[in-house]
PDB file of C-alpha atoms in Angstrom:
ATOM      1  CA  UNK A   1       0.000   0.000   0.000  1.00 39.00           C
ATOM      2  CA  UNK A   2       1.300   3.466  -0.839  1.00 41.00           C
ATOM      3  CA  UNK A   3      -0.035   6.392   1.156  1.00 44.00           C
ATOM      4  CA  UNK A   4       0.265  10.137   0.664  1.00 49.00           C
ATOM      5  CA  UNK A   5       2.077  10.573   3.958  1.00 46.00           C
ATOM      6  CA  UNK A   6       4.711   7.970   3.195  1.00 45.00           C
ATOM      7  CA  UNK A   7       7.852   9.165   1.382  1.00 50.00           C
ATOM      8  CA  UNK A   8       8.018   9.217  -2.392  1.00 52.00           C
ATOM      9  CA  UNK A   9      10.999   8.370  -4.595  1.00 52.00           C
ATOM     10  CA  UNK A  10      11.307  11.941  -5.939  1.00 51.00           C
ATOM     11  CA  UNK A  11      12.735  13.107  -2.606  1.00 55.00           C
ATOM     12  CA  UNK A  12      15.220  10.260  -2.281  1.00 60.00           C
ATOM     13  CA  UNK A  13      18.163  12.151  -3.800  1.00 60.00           C
ATOM     14  CA  UNK A  14      17.600  15.175  -1.546  1.00 59.00           C
ATOM     15  CA  UNK A  15      17.528  12.965   1.546  1.00 60.00           C
ATOM     16  CA  UNK A  16      20.669  11.092   0.506  1.00 63.00           C
ATOM     17  CA  UNK A  17      22.409  14.429  -0.039  1.00 63.00           C
ATOM     18  CA  UNK A  18      21.528  15.606   3.488  1.00 64.00           C
ATOM     19  CA  UNK A  19      22.648  12.303   4.966  1.00 65.00           C
ATOM     20  CA  UNK A  20      25.947  12.527   3.066  1.00 70.00           C
ATOM     21  CA  UNK A  21      26.453  16.148   4.192  1.00 65.00           C
ATOM     22  CA  UNK A  22      25.953  15.160   7.823  1.00 63.00           C
ATOM     23  CA  UNK A  23      28.445  12.321   7.434  1.00 62.00           C
ATOM     24  CA  UNK A  24      30.972  14.608   5.704  1.00 64.00           C
ATOM     25  CA  UNK A  25      30.547  17.279   8.362  1.00 57.00           C
ATOM     26  CA  UNK A  26      31.794  14.870  10.984  1.00 57.00           C
ATOM     27  CA  UNK A  27      35.095  14.667   9.081  1.00 60.00           C
ATOM     28  CA  UNK A  28      35.547  18.306   7.982  1.00 58.00           C
ATOM     29  CA  UNK A  29      35.920  19.978  11.317  1.00 59.00           C
ATOM     30  CA  UNK A  30      33.234  22.548  10.391  1.00 62.00           C
ATOM     31  CA  UNK A  31      31.351  23.822  13.389  1.00 66.00           C
ATOM     32  CA  UNK A  32      27.606  23.302  13.575  1.00 69.00           C
ATOM     33  CA  UNK A  33      25.459  26.175  14.727  1.00 82.00           C
ATOM     34  CA  UNK A  34      21.747  26.510  15.441  1.00 91.00           C
ATOM     35  CA  UNK A  35      19.066  29.176  15.713  1.00 94.00           C
ATOM     36  CA  UNK A  36      15.667  29.293  17.384  1.00 96.00           C
ATOM     37  CA  UNK A  37      13.074  30.240  14.779  1.00 97.00           C
ATOM     38  CA  UNK A  38       9.345  30.712  14.294  1.00 98.00           C
ATOM     39  CA  UNK A  39       7.656  28.558  11.616  1.00 98.00           C
ATOM     40  CA  UNK A  40       5.920  30.679   8.945  1.00 98.00           C
ATOM     41  CA  UNK A  41       4.887  27.864   6.568  1.00 98.00           C
ATOM     42  CA  UNK A  42       5.228  24.127   5.999  1.00 97.00           C
ATOM     43  CA  UNK A  43       5.487  22.299   2.666  1.00 96.00           C
ATOM     44  CA  UNK A  44       4.273  18.764   3.428  1.00 91.00           C
ATOM     45  CA  UNK A  45       5.059  17.413  -0.038  1.00 90.00           C
ATOM     46  CA  UNK A  46       8.714  18.443   0.112  1.00 91.00           C
ATOM     47  CA  UNK A  47       8.910  18.003   3.894  1.00 92.00           C
ATOM     48  CA  UNK A  48      10.378  21.472   4.428  1.00 94.00           C
ATOM     49  CA  UNK A  49       9.476  24.616   6.336  1.00 97.00           C
ATOM     50  CA  UNK A  50      10.077  28.334   6.027  1.00 97.00           C
ATOM     51  CA  UNK A  51      11.157  29.962   9.278  1.00 98.00           C
ATOM     52  CA  UNK A  52      12.083  33.356  10.724  1.00 97.00           C
ATOM     53  CA  UNK A  53      14.930  33.440  13.282  1.00 96.00           C
ATOM     54  CA  UNK A  54      14.061  35.062  16.611  1.00 96.00           C
ATOM     55  CA  UNK A  55      17.383  36.933  16.550  1.00 95.00           C
ATOM     56  CA  UNK A  56      16.037  39.189  13.769  1.00 94.00           C
ATOM     57  CA  UNK A  57      18.209  37.772  10.986  1.00 93.00           C
ATOM     58  CA  UNK A  58      16.829  37.002   7.507  1.00 94.00           C
ATOM     59  CA  UNK A  59      14.097  34.382   6.967  1.00 96.00           C
ATOM     60  CA  UNK A  60      15.297  30.889   6.090  1.00 95.00           C
ATOM     61  CA  UNK A  61      13.421  29.009   3.372  1.00 96.00           C
ATOM     62  CA  UNK A  62      13.191  25.281   2.659  1.00 95.00           C
ATOM     63  CA  UNK A  63      14.534  24.053   5.980  1.00 95.00           C
ATOM     64  CA  UNK A  64      14.419  20.258   5.969  1.00 93.00           C
ATOM     65  CA  UNK A  65      12.078  18.579   8.447  1.00 93.00           C
ATOM     66  CA  UNK A  66      13.516  15.082   7.969  1.00 88.00           C
ATOM     67  CA  UNK A  67      16.815  13.578   6.855  1.00 80.00           C
ATOM     68  CA  UNK A  68      15.727  10.394   5.061  1.00 74.00           C
ATOM     69  CA  UNK A  69      12.350   8.638   5.205  1.00 71.00           C
ATOM     70  CA  UNK A  70      13.090   6.130   2.426  1.00 73.00           C
ATOM     71  CA  UNK A  71      14.725   3.599   4.740  1.00 72.00           C
ATOM     72  CA  UNK A  72      12.491   4.444   7.676  1.00 76.00           C
ATOM     73  CA  UNK A  73      12.557   7.284  10.121  1.00 84.00           C
ATOM     74  CA  UNK A  74      10.617  10.073  11.790  1.00 87.00           C
ATOM     75  CA  UNK A  75       8.862  12.981  10.104  1.00 90.00           C
ATOM     76  CA  UNK A  76       7.975  15.667  12.650  1.00 93.00           C
ATOM     77  CA  UNK A  77       5.821  18.425  11.160  1.00 95.00           C
ATOM     78  CA  UNK A  78       5.776  21.547  13.313  1.00 97.00           C
ATOM     79  CA  UNK A  79       2.705  23.757  13.643  1.00 97.00           C
ATOM     80  CA  UNK A  80       2.813  27.064  11.800  1.00 97.00           C
ATOM     81  CA  UNK A  81       3.592  29.725  14.404  1.00 97.00           C
ATOM     82  CA  UNK A  82       5.471  27.331  16.688  1.00 97.00           C
ATOM     83  CA  UNK A  83       9.132  27.575  17.634  1.00 97.00           C
ATOM     84  CA  UNK A  84      11.776  25.252  16.210  1.00 97.00           C
ATOM     85  CA  UNK A  85      15.504  24.759  16.645  1.00 96.00           C
ATOM     86  CA  UNK A  86      17.224  24.867  13.249  1.00 95.00           C
ATOM     87  CA  UNK A  87      20.710  23.359  12.907  1.00 93.00           C
ATOM     88  CA  UNK A  88      22.917  24.391  10.008  1.00 90.00           C
ATOM     89  CA  UNK A  89      24.837  21.550   8.400  1.00 83.00           C
ATOM     90  CA  UNK A  90      26.652  24.082   6.216  1.00 81.00           C
ATOM     91  CA  UNK A  91      25.928  27.631   5.049  1.00 80.00           C
ATOM     92  CA  UNK A  92      23.268  26.461   2.575  1.00 82.00           C
ATOM     93  CA  UNK A  93      21.641  23.492   4.341  1.00 87.00           C
ATOM     94  CA  UNK A  94      19.549  23.556   7.509  1.00 92.00           C
ATOM     95  CA  UNK A  95      17.354  21.011   9.265  1.00 93.00           C
ATOM     96  CA  UNK A  96      14.829  21.268  12.113  1.00 95.00           C
ATOM     97  CA  UNK A  97      16.175  19.356  15.111  1.00 92.00           C
ATOM     98  CA  UNK A  98      13.630  20.353  17.749  1.00 92.00           C
ATOM     99  CA  UNK A  99      10.041  21.613  17.889  1.00 95.00           C
ATOM    100  CA  UNK A 100       7.780  23.284  20.446  1.00 95.00           C
ATOM    101  CA  UNK A 101       4.486  22.108  18.880  1.00 95.00           C
ATOM    102  CA  UNK A 102       3.707  19.383  16.369  1.00 95.00           C
ATOM    103  CA  UNK A 103       1.008  19.167  13.716  1.00 95.00           C
ATOM    104  CA  UNK A 104       1.829  15.634  12.573  1.00 95.00           C
ATOM    105  CA  UNK A 105       4.192  12.758  13.393  1.00 94.00           C
ATOM    106  CA  UNK A 106       4.973   9.903  11.000  1.00 93.00           C
ATOM    107  CA  UNK A 107       7.263   6.981  11.805  1.00 91.00           C
ATOM    108  CA  UNK A 108       8.114   4.423   9.122  1.00 90.00           C
ATOM    109  CA  UNK A 109      10.231   1.305   9.361  1.00 87.00           C
ATOM    110  CA  UNK A 110      10.388  -1.720   7.080  1.00 84.00           C
ATOM    111  CA  UNK A 111       6.911  -1.337   5.575  1.00 84.00           C
ATOM    112  CA  UNK A 112       5.361  -0.371   8.930  1.00 88.00           C
ATOM    113  CA  UNK A 113       3.939   3.110   9.420  1.00 91.00           C
ATOM    114  CA  UNK A 114       2.605   4.967  12.450  1.00 92.00           C
ATOM    115  CA  UNK A 115       0.908   8.324  11.938  1.00 93.00           C
ATOM    116  CA  UNK A 116      -0.431  10.737  14.556  1.00 94.00           C
ATOM    117  CA  UNK A 117      -2.417  13.729  13.317  1.00 93.00           C
ATOM    118  CA  UNK A 118      -5.373  15.811  14.535  1.00 89.00           C
ATOM    119  CA  UNK A 119      -5.609  13.800  17.749  1.00 88.00           C
ATOM    120  CA  UNK A 120      -5.974  10.520  15.863  1.00 90.00           C
ATOM    121  CA  UNK A 121      -3.734   7.535  15.337  1.00 91.00           C
ATOM    122  CA  UNK A 122      -3.088   5.294  12.336  1.00 92.00           C
ATOM    123  CA  UNK A 123      -1.069   2.084  12.373  1.00 92.00           C
ATOM    124  CA  UNK A 124      -0.572   0.083   9.202  1.00 91.00           C
ATOM    125  CA  UNK A 125       1.819  -1.940   7.174  1.00 88.00           C
ATOM    126  CA  UNK A 126       1.796  -2.925   3.521  1.00 87.00           C
ATOM    127  CA  UNK A 127      -0.865  -5.597   4.146  1.00 89.00           C
ATOM    128  CA  UNK A 128      -3.212  -4.236   6.806  1.00 89.00           C
ATOM    129  CA  UNK A 129      -4.599  -1.219   8.643  1.00 91.00           C
ATOM    130  CA  UNK A 130      -5.145  -1.738  12.384  1.00 90.00           C
ATOM    131  CA  UNK A 131      -8.350   0.348  12.593  1.00 90.00           C
ATOM    132  CA  UNK A 132      -9.916  -1.619   9.739  1.00 90.00           C
ATOM    133  CA  UNK A 133      -9.017  -4.875  11.482  1.00 89.00           C
ATOM    134  CA  UNK A 134     -10.658  -3.715  14.736  1.00 90.00           C
ATOM    135  CA  UNK A 135     -13.767  -2.506  12.894  1.00 90.00           C
ATOM    136  CA  UNK A 136     -14.049  -5.816  11.002  1.00 92.00           C
ATOM    137  CA  UNK A 137     -13.651  -7.797  14.232  1.00 90.00           C
ATOM    138  CA  UNK A 138     -16.502  -5.918  15.930  1.00 90.00           C
ATOM    139  CA  UNK A 139     -18.775  -6.290  12.888  1.00 89.00           C
ATOM    140  CA  UNK A 140     -18.138 -10.038  12.947  1.00 89.00           C
ATOM    141  CA  UNK A 141     -18.802 -10.251  16.689  1.00 86.00           C
ATOM    142  CA  UNK A 142     -22.129  -8.383  16.346  1.00 85.00           C
ATOM    143  CA  UNK A 143     -23.355 -10.874  13.755  1.00 86.00           C
ATOM    144  CA  UNK A 144     -21.681 -14.004  15.206  1.00 86.00           C
ATOM    145  CA  UNK A 145     -23.703 -17.163  15.624  1.00 85.00           C
ATOM    146  CA  UNK A 146     -22.834 -18.897  18.892  1.00 85.00           C
ATOM    147  CA  UNK A 147     -23.350 -22.614  19.356  1.00 83.00           C
ATOM    148  CA  UNK A 148     -25.100 -23.338  22.640  1.00 83.00           C
ATOM    149  CA  UNK A 149     -26.493 -26.601  24.147  1.00 86.00           C
ATOM    150  CA  UNK A 150     -29.958 -25.454  23.060  1.00 86.00           C
ATOM    151  CA  UNK A 151     -28.857 -24.594  19.494  1.00 84.00           C
ATOM    152  CA  UNK A 152     -27.470 -21.591  17.630  1.00 85.00           C
ATOM    153  CA  UNK A 153     -27.733 -18.164  19.218  1.00 83.00           C
ATOM    154  CA  UNK A 154     -26.447 -14.612  19.039  1.00 84.00           C
ATOM    155  CA  UNK A 155     -24.953 -12.188  21.498  1.00 84.00           C
ATOM    156  CA  UNK A 156     -27.488 -10.492  23.747  1.00 85.00           C
ATOM    157  CA  UNK A 157     -28.718  -7.066  22.520  1.00 87.00           C
ATOM    158  CA  UNK A 158     -26.807  -5.289  25.302  1.00 90.00           C
ATOM    159  CA  UNK A 159     -23.587  -6.975  24.096  1.00 87.00           C
ATOM    160  CA  UNK A 160     -24.262  -5.929  20.502  1.00 86.00           C
ATOM    161  CA  UNK A 161     -24.891  -2.356  21.710  1.00 89.00           C
ATOM    162  CA  UNK A 162     -21.621  -2.432  23.678  1.00 90.00           C
ATOM    163  CA  UNK A 163     -19.754  -3.670  20.563  1.00 87.00           C
ATOM    164  CA  UNK A 164     -21.198  -0.735  18.613  1.00 89.00           C
ATOM    165  CA  UNK A 165     -20.141   1.700  21.357  1.00 90.00           C
ATOM    166  CA  UNK A 166     -16.600   0.289  21.288  1.00 89.00           C
ATOM    167  CA  UNK A 167     -16.547   0.571  17.495  1.00 86.00           C
ATOM    168  CA  UNK A 168     -17.555   4.252  17.685  1.00 89.00           C
ATOM    169  CA  UNK A 169     -14.773   4.940  20.214  1.00 88.00           C
ATOM    170  CA  UNK A 170     -12.251   3.202  17.953  1.00 85.00           C
ATOM    171  CA  UNK A 171     -13.329   5.445  15.079  1.00 84.00           C
ATOM    172  CA  UNK A 172     -12.870   8.538  17.284  1.00 85.00           C
ATOM    173  CA  UNK A 173      -9.309   7.511  18.176  1.00 80.00           C
ATOM    174  CA  UNK A 174      -8.085   6.080  14.892  1.00 77.00           C
ATOM    175  CA  UNK A 175      -7.707   7.701  11.465  1.00 71.00           C
TER     176      UNK A 175
END
């Protein structure tokens, strides 16, 4: 399954470049520096943000929000208006390394994905979505035929109502 919030191949080269720059920086002796900034906009597709440093210096555009999601990792999307710590890998490349408020969190690893957004949770892999599995289980339970000594039966109406209540709560929690 491919989802809009999972990484796409068109950003792979950019992510590899950042990863390589970080690795090279460790061997160059260049000094890292950071600034506290306010987020003015977020580009979800490119996983970047535009920020304004609190020290009054010039705005910084296209600050990376993630190093490399292709092999798995964390994407932390800050809220517009929140504060972030921006680390400079070199004079042209910066990445957000800390946030005061988050809009969305995505974690991917080996085909598994966890997403938290708008107070809801989504867990899935390439074969299944956890919310769908829970919903399907409760639908099956509500219509289950139970073998009893006196013949086939169903769950009592209060049990079916409780299953429906649980299903509604699941849908409130999960994407």
